[in-house]
Amino acid sequence: MTAPDDVPPDIDLERVPSHVACVMDGNGRWASQRGLPRTEGHAAGEAALLDTVDGALDIGVRWLTMFAFSTENWRRPTDEVRYLMGFNESLLLRRRDELHAKGVRIRFAGRRDWRVPRRVLRRMDESAGLTAGNRRLTLTMAFNYGGRAEIVDAVRQLVRDGVPADKVDERSLRSRLYHPDAPDPDLVVRTSGEYRISNFLLWELAYSELVFTDVLWPDFRRRDLFDAVAEYQRRERRYGGVRS
Ligand code: IPE
Ligand code: IPE
Ligand code: MG
């Protein structure tokens, strides 16, 4: 792969994380700072999402998982929740063709429960179906996603499958997570200066490198992704072992 001109020299293209996961946070504060309603912050986050996808494509990230709506976000005011449902639906409608053209496979992680409007589910299914054959980058939108819910769902599946207690191990549980084909995230980026996980990918990020930035999500661009990747490349991953 030839490096696009704007990829900074401090990134080693031979050691790009294969899976990057992002907690897209700070939309509300971005809007408040401008005297705008919170929903304007969500709308402004679209450009950040698309630029981040382009940045991932630039440097050859293969898996990108984005936290779009958590199982706890239903606690927000009804108007904001309604806005987010409609916004995510229209975003898919507006952007799926260009993402498809770029070779992006779109898919979703989360619970398909009664609270997610049917038309949103339909748009999700259409987008996933349209892009199912793409392999350049897998963009997983974590939507109505909770890390605890995912583990509970996997345990329920183990029980349904009649797996005996002594056959329950990390492998059998992991294979029942929402997307067992995806490698665990190498790098998790959280924006907006919050230093927490907020129920994101609890199982999968056991050994992920965590990078926190003060940038509010609507201001995040591929350059911020590259900075996080450069930081990742300065880390030493040990997985409980010792330096070899
Ligand atoms: C992230 O931004 C988007 C969602 C959680 C849907 P927030 O809406 O959480 O923004 P802040 O954290 O209130 O600034
Ligand atoms: C996490 O952000 C969820 C998403 C980005 C979708 P929140 O804004 O909901 O997290 P908390 O409430 O600050 O922990
Ligand atoms: Mg937030």
Tab-separated table of N, CA and C in Angstrom, residues 73-165:
chain	number	residue	atom	x	y	z
A	73	ASN	N	-28.131	4.749	27.135
A	73	ASN	CA	-28.507	6.042	26.556
A	73	ASN	C	-30.032	6.233	26.466
A	74	TRP	N	-30.791	5.152	26.687
A	74	TRP	CA	-32.254	5.300	26.745
A	74	TRP	C	-32.673	6.180	27.901
A	75	ARG	N	-31.767	6.385	28.864
A	75	ARG	CA	-32.080	7.238	30.013
A	75	ARG	C	-32.151	8.710	29.643
A	76	ARG	N	-31.763	9.058	28.460
A	76	ARG	CA	-31.753	10.475	28.055
A	76	ARG	C	-33.169	10.975	27.788
A	77	PRO	N	-33.332	12.301	27.716
A	77	PRO	CA	-34.677	12.827	27.431
A	77	PRO	C	-35.248	12.218	26.153
A	78	THR	N	-36.554	12.006	26.167
A	78	THR	CA	-37.226	11.349	25.034
A	78	THR	C	-36.904	12.021	23.702
A	79	ASP	N	-36.870	13.338	23.700
A	79	ASP	CA	-36.611	14.063	22.451
A	79	ASP	C	-35.223	13.742	21.899
A	80	GLU	N	-34.251	13.653	22.805
A	80	GLU	CA	-32.886	13.366	22.340
A	80	GLU	C	-32.802	11.934	21.814
A	81	VAL	N	-33.451	10.996	22.520
A	81	VAL	CA	-33.436	9.605	22.065
A	81	VAL	C	-34.112	9.506	20.700
A	82	ARG	N	-35.243	10.192	20.566
A	82	ARG	CA	-35.955	10.147	19.286
A	82	ARG	C	-35.080	10.734	18.173
A	83	TYR	N	-34.408	11.829	18.485
A	83	TYR	CA	-33.522	12.446	17.503
A	83	TYR	C	-32.424	11.455	17.083
A	84	LEU	N	-31.823	10.805	18.078
A	84	LEU	CA	-30.710	9.894	17.773
A	84	LEU	C	-31.158	8.724	16.906
A	85	MET	N	-32.359	8.221	17.164
A	85	MET	CA	-32.875	7.116	16.333
A	85	MET	C	-33.017	7.589	14.877
A	86	GLY	N	-33.668	8.733	14.696
A	86	GLY	CA	-33.879	9.256	13.343
A	86	GLY	C	-32.564	9.623	12.679
A	87	PHE	N	-31.655	10.185	13.473
A	87	PHE	CA	-30.360	10.607	12.926
A	87	PHE	C	-29.572	9.402	12.430
A	88	ASN	N	-29.540	8.353	13.227
A	88	ASN	CA	-28.779	7.166	12.810
A	88	ASN	C	-29.403	6.516	11.582
A	89	GLU	N	-30.709	6.551	11.532
A	89	GLU	CA	-31.380	5.995	10.358
A	89	GLU	C	-31.028	6.806	9.103
A	90	SER	N	-31.123	8.137	9.216
A	90	SER	CA	-30.889	8.957	8.022
A	90	SER	C	-29.410	8.946	7.633
A	91	LEU	N	-28.540	8.821	8.638
A	91	LEU	CA	-27.112	8.745	8.326
A	91	LEU	C	-26.826	7.521	7.450
A	92	LEU	N	-27.433	6.404	7.806
A	92	LEU	CA	-27.228	5.189	7.011
A	92	LEU	C	-27.731	5.391	5.588
A	93	LEU	N	-28.901	6.008	5.509
A	93	LEU	CA	-29.502	6.226	4.203
A	93	LEU	C	-28.619	7.133	3.334
A	94	ARG	N	-28.081	8.188	3.964
A	94	ARG	CA	-27.271	9.158	3.216
A	94	ARG	C	-25.889	8.633	2.878
A	95	ARG	N	-25.317	7.798	3.747
A	95	ARG	CA	-23.885	7.478	3.632
A	95	ARG	C	-23.569	6.066	3.166
A	96	ARG	N	-24.563	5.202	3.128
A	96	ARG	CA	-24.215	3.795	2.879
A	96	ARG	C	-23.638	3.573	1.485
A	97	ASP	N	-24.117	4.337	0.495
A	97	ASP	CA	-23.607	4.112	-0.859
A	97	ASP	C	-22.137	4.498	-0.969
A	98	GLU	N	-21.777	5.650	-0.380
A	98	GLU	CA	-20.365	6.054	-0.472
A	98	GLU	C	-19.485	5.116	0.343
A	99	LEU	N	-19.971	4.635	1.478
A	99	LEU	CA	-19.181	3.679	2.262
A	99	LEU	C	-19.024	2.373	1.480
A	100	HIS	N	-20.107	1.969	0.833
A	100	HIS	CA	-20.060	0.757	0.003
A	100	HIS	C	-19.030	0.927	-1.112
A	101	ALA	N	-19.045	2.092	-1.753
A	101	ALA	CA	-18.109	2.348	-2.858
A	101	ALA	C	-16.657	2.299	-2.385
A	102	LYS	N	-16.437	2.602	-1.115
A	102	LYS	CA	-15.070	2.584	-0.565
A	102	LYS	C	-14.656	1.201	-0.078
A	103	GLY	N	-15.557	0.238	-0.192
A	103	GLY	CA	-15.205	-1.127	0.227
A	103	GLY	C	-15.409	-1.373	1.706
A	104	VAL	N	-16.302	-0.590	2.312
A	104	VAL	CA	-16.558	-0.740	3.749
A	104	VAL	C	-17.730	-1.697	3.972
A	105	ARG	N	-17.519	-2.672	4.823
A	105	ARG	CA	-18.616	-3.540	5.266
A	105	ARG	C	-19.203	-2.932	6.531
A	106	ILE	N	-20.497	-2.618	6.486
A	106	ILE	CA	-21.164	-2.022	7.645
A	106	ILE	C	-21.903	-3.129	8.394
A	107	ARG	N	-21.717	-3.173	9.693
A	107	ARG	CA	-22.545	-4.085	10.468
A	107	ARG	C	-22.781	-3.512	11.855
A	108	PHE	N	-23.552	-4.209	12.646
A	108	PHE	CA	-24.040	-3.640	13.891
A	108	PHE	C	-23.823	-4.615	15.032
A	109	ALA	N	-23.581	-4.042	16.205
A	109	ALA	CA	-23.495	-4.852	17.415
A	109	ALA	C	-24.433	-4.240	18.428
A	110	GLY	N	-25.259	-5.069	19.028
A	110	GLY	CA	-26.175	-4.552	20.035
A	110	GLY	C	-27.442	-5.371	20.060
A	111	ARG	N	-28.333	-4.959	20.960
A	111	ARG	CA	-29.599	-5.693	21.089
A	111	ARG	C	-30.634	-5.134	20.135
A	112	ARG	N	-31.294	-6.034	19.450
A	112	ARG	CA	-32.394	-5.623	18.572
A	112	ARG	C	-33.685	-5.705	19.373
A	113	ASP	N	-33.812	-4.896	20.396
A	113	ASP	CA	-35.021	-5.052	21.209
A	113	ASP	C	-36.125	-4.114	20.750
A	114	TRP	N	-37.281	-4.219	21.395
A	114	TRP	CA	-38.480	-3.494	20.977
A	114	TRP	C	-38.303	-1.984	20.993
A	115	ARG	N	-37.281	-1.502	21.707
A	115	ARG	CA	-37.143	-0.057	21.810
A	115	ARG	C	-36.564	0.561	20.543
A	116	VAL	N	-35.884	-0.257	19.745
A	116	VAL	CA	-35.312	0.271	18.493
A	116	VAL	C	-36.423	0.276	17.435
A	117	PRO	N	-36.764	1.471	16.911
A	117	PRO	CA	-37.856	1.534	15.937
A	117	PRO	C	-37.611	0.608	14.743
A	118	ARG	N	-38.697	0.044	14.246
A	118	ARG	CA	-38.582	-0.942	13.169
A	118	ARG	C	-37.906	-0.387	11.921
A	119	ARG	N	-38.202	0.880	11.630
A	119	ARG	CA	-37.599	1.440	10.410
A	119	ARG	C	-36.081	1.617	10.565
A	120	VAL	N	-35.634	1.805	11.804
A	120	VAL	CA	-34.180	1.895	12.026
A	120	VAL	C	-33.558	0.518	11.794
A	121	LEU	N	-34.219	-0.509	12.318
A	121	LEU	CA	-33.731	-1.878	12.110
A	121	LEU	C	-33.686	-2.213	10.619
A	122	ARG	N	-34.704	-1.736	9.917
A	122	ARG	CA	-34.758	-2.019	8.477
A	122	ARG	C	-33.570	-1.383	7.765
A	123	ARG	N	-33.288	-0.131	8.122
A	123	ARG	CA	-32.152	0.569	7.506
A	123	ARG	C	-30.833	-0.137	7.848
A	124	MET	N	-30.725	-0.621	9.077
A	124	MET	CA	-29.520	-1.334	9.486
A	124	MET	C	-29.363	-2.599	8.640
A	125	ASP	N	-30.453	-3.329	8.488
A	125	ASP	CA	-30.388	-4.574	7.715
A	125	ASP	C	-30.037	-4.300	6.255
A	126	GLU	N	-30.638	-3.244	5.704
A	126	GLU	CA	-30.342	-2.902	4.301
A	126	GLU	C	-28.864	-2.543	4.133
A	127	SER	N	-28.345	-1.741	5.062
A	127	SER	CA	-26.944	-1.299	4.952
A	127	SER	C	-25.998	-2.477	5.097
A	128	ALA	N	-26.318	-3.358	6.043
A	128	ALA	CA	-25.475	-4.538	6.245
A	128	ALA	C	-25.545	-5.441	5.012
A	129	GLY	N	-26.759	-5.593	4.458
A	129	GLY	CA	-26.921	-6.453	3.285
A	129	GLY	C	-26.175	-5.911	2.078
A	130	LEU	N	-26.325	-4.594	1.857
A	130	LEU	CA	-25.670	-3.952	0.712
A	130	LEU	C	-24.156	-4.145	0.736
A	131	THR	N	-23.571	-4.062	1.937
A	131	THR	CA	-22.116	-4.004	2.055
A	131	THR	C	-21.498	-5.322	2.529
A	132	ALA	N	-22.323	-6.356	2.623
A	132	ALA	CA	-21.865	-7.614	3.243
A	132	ALA	C	-20.641	-8.228	2.553
A	133	GLY	N	-20.489	-7.958	1.252
A	133	GLY	CA	-19.382	-8.580	0.527
A	133	GLY	C	-18.069	-7.806	0.625
A	134	ASN	N	-18.088	-6.627	1.243
A	134	ASN	CA	-16.869	-5.806	1.316
A	134	ASN	C	-15.925	-6.310	2.394
A	135	ARG	N	-14.635	-6.189	2.140
A	135	ARG	CA	-13.664	-6.661	3.130
A	135	ARG	C	-12.559	-5.663	3.440
A	136	ARG	N	-12.563	-4.509	2.764
A	136	ARG	CA	-11.436	-3.590	2.977
A	136	ARG	C	-11.417	-3.108	4.432
A	137	LEU	N	-12.584	-2.744	4.921
A	137	LEU	CA	-12.712	-2.287	6.302
A	137	LEU	C	-14.077	-2.721	6.814
A	138	THR	N	-14.120	-3.299	8.006
A	138	THR	CA	-15.397	-3.622	8.631
A	138	THR	C	-15.722	-2.552	9.661
A	139	LEU	N	-16.793	-1.815	9.397
A	139	LEU	CA	-17.235	-0.748	10.295
A	139	LEU	C	-18.406	-1.286	11.111
A	140	THR	N	-18.159	-1.533	12.386
A	140	THR	CA	-19.226	-2.034	13.245
A	140	THR	C	-19.776	-0.882	14.078
A	141	MET	N	-21.061	-0.620	13.921
A	141	MET	CA	-21.698	0.419	14.715
A	141	MET	C	-22.311	-0.253	15.940
A	142	ALA	N	-21.799	0.104	17.098
A	142	ALA	CA	-22.353	-0.433	18.342
A	142	ALA	C	-23.584	0.396	18.679
A	143	PHE	N	-24.726	-0.207	18.515
A	143	PHE	CA	-25.991	0.537	18.592
A	143	PHE	C	-26.959	-0.227	19.494
A	144	ASN	N	-27.473	0.456	20.503
A	144	ASN	CA	-28.168	-0.225	21.595
A	144	ASN	C	-27.258	-1.345	22.115
A	145	TYR	N	-26.005	-0.964	22.268
A	145	TYR	CA	-24.965	-1.901	22.678
A	145	TYR	C	-24.586	-1.668	24.141
A	146	GLY	N	-24.423	-2.747	24.881
A	146	GLY	CA	-23.852	-2.708	26.220
A	146	GLY	C	-22.933	-3.898	26.376
A	147	GLY	N	-21.782	-3.688	26.960
A	147	GLY	CA	-20.835	-4.789	27.147
A	147	GLY	C	-21.388	-5.860	28.067
A	148	ARG	N	-22.085	-5.424	29.114
A	148	ARG	CA	-22.669	-6.418	30.027
A	148	ARG	C	-23.780	-7.187	29.325
A	149	ALA	N	-24.610	-6.457	28.574
A	149	ALA	CA	-25.703	-7.135	27.846
A	149	ALA	C	-25.124	-8.161	26.873
A	150	GLU	N	-24.014	-7.825	26.231
A	150	GLU	CA	-23.416	-8.756	25.273
A	150	GLU	C	-22.960	-10.040	25.969
A	151	ILE	N	-22.369	-9.882	27.151
A	151	ILE	CA	-21.921	-11.070	27.885
A	151	ILE	C	-23.133	-11.884	28.355
A	152	VAL	N	-24.155	-11.186	28.839
A	152	VAL	CA	-25.382	-11.888	29.251
A	152	VAL	C	-25.973	-12.646	28.056
A	153	ASP	N	-26.018	-11.996	26.900
A	153	ASP	CA	-26.574	-12.656	25.713
A	153	ASP	C	-25.755	-13.891	25.335
A	154	ALA	N	-24.446	-13.796	25.491
A	154	ALA	CA	-23.595	-14.950	25.172
A	154	ALA	C	-23.861	-16.100	26.146
A	155	VAL	N	-24.037	-15.757	27.422
A	155	VAL	CA	-24.319	-16.795	28.428
A	155	VAL	C	-25.678	-17.451	28.142
A	156	ARG	N	-26.660	-16.610	27.789
A	156	ARG	CA	-27.975	-17.176	27.438
A	156	ARG	C	-27.834	-18.160	26.284
A	157	GLN	N	-27.003	-17.808	25.318
A	157	GLN	CA	-26.821	-18.686	24.163
A	157	GLN	C	-26.130	-19.992	24.563
A	158	LEU	N	-25.172	-19.891	25.469
A	158	LEU	CA	-24.514	-21.113	25.973
A	158	LEU	C	-25.564	-22.044	26.585
A	159	VAL	N	-26.461	-21.447	27.382
A	159	VAL	CA	-27.499	-22.249	28.043
A	159	VAL	C	-28.429	-22.854	26.989
A	160	ARG	N	-28.868	-21.995	26.049
A	160	ARG	CA	-29.751	-22.500	24.985
A	160	ARG	C	-29.107	-23.641	24.213
A	161	ASP	N	-27.809	-23.529	24.007
A	161	ASP	CA	-27.087	-24.559	23.254
A	161	ASP	C	-26.828	-25.806	24.097
A	162	GLY	N	-27.219	-25.759	25.342
A	162	GLY	CA	-27.046	-26.927	26.206
A	162	GLY	C	-25.591	-27.229	26.532
A	163	VAL	N	-24.767	-26.205	26.579
A	163	VAL	CA	-23.350	-26.424	26.885
A	163	VAL	C	-23.203	-26.750	28.372
A	164	PRO	N	-22.638	-27.909	28.698
A	164	PRO	CA	-22.482	-28.267	30.120
A	164	PRO	C	-21.454	-27.356	30.814
A	165	ALA	N	-21.639	-27.207	32.120
A	165	ALA	CA	-20.824	-26.240	32.877
A	165	ALA	C	-19.323	-26.419	32.637
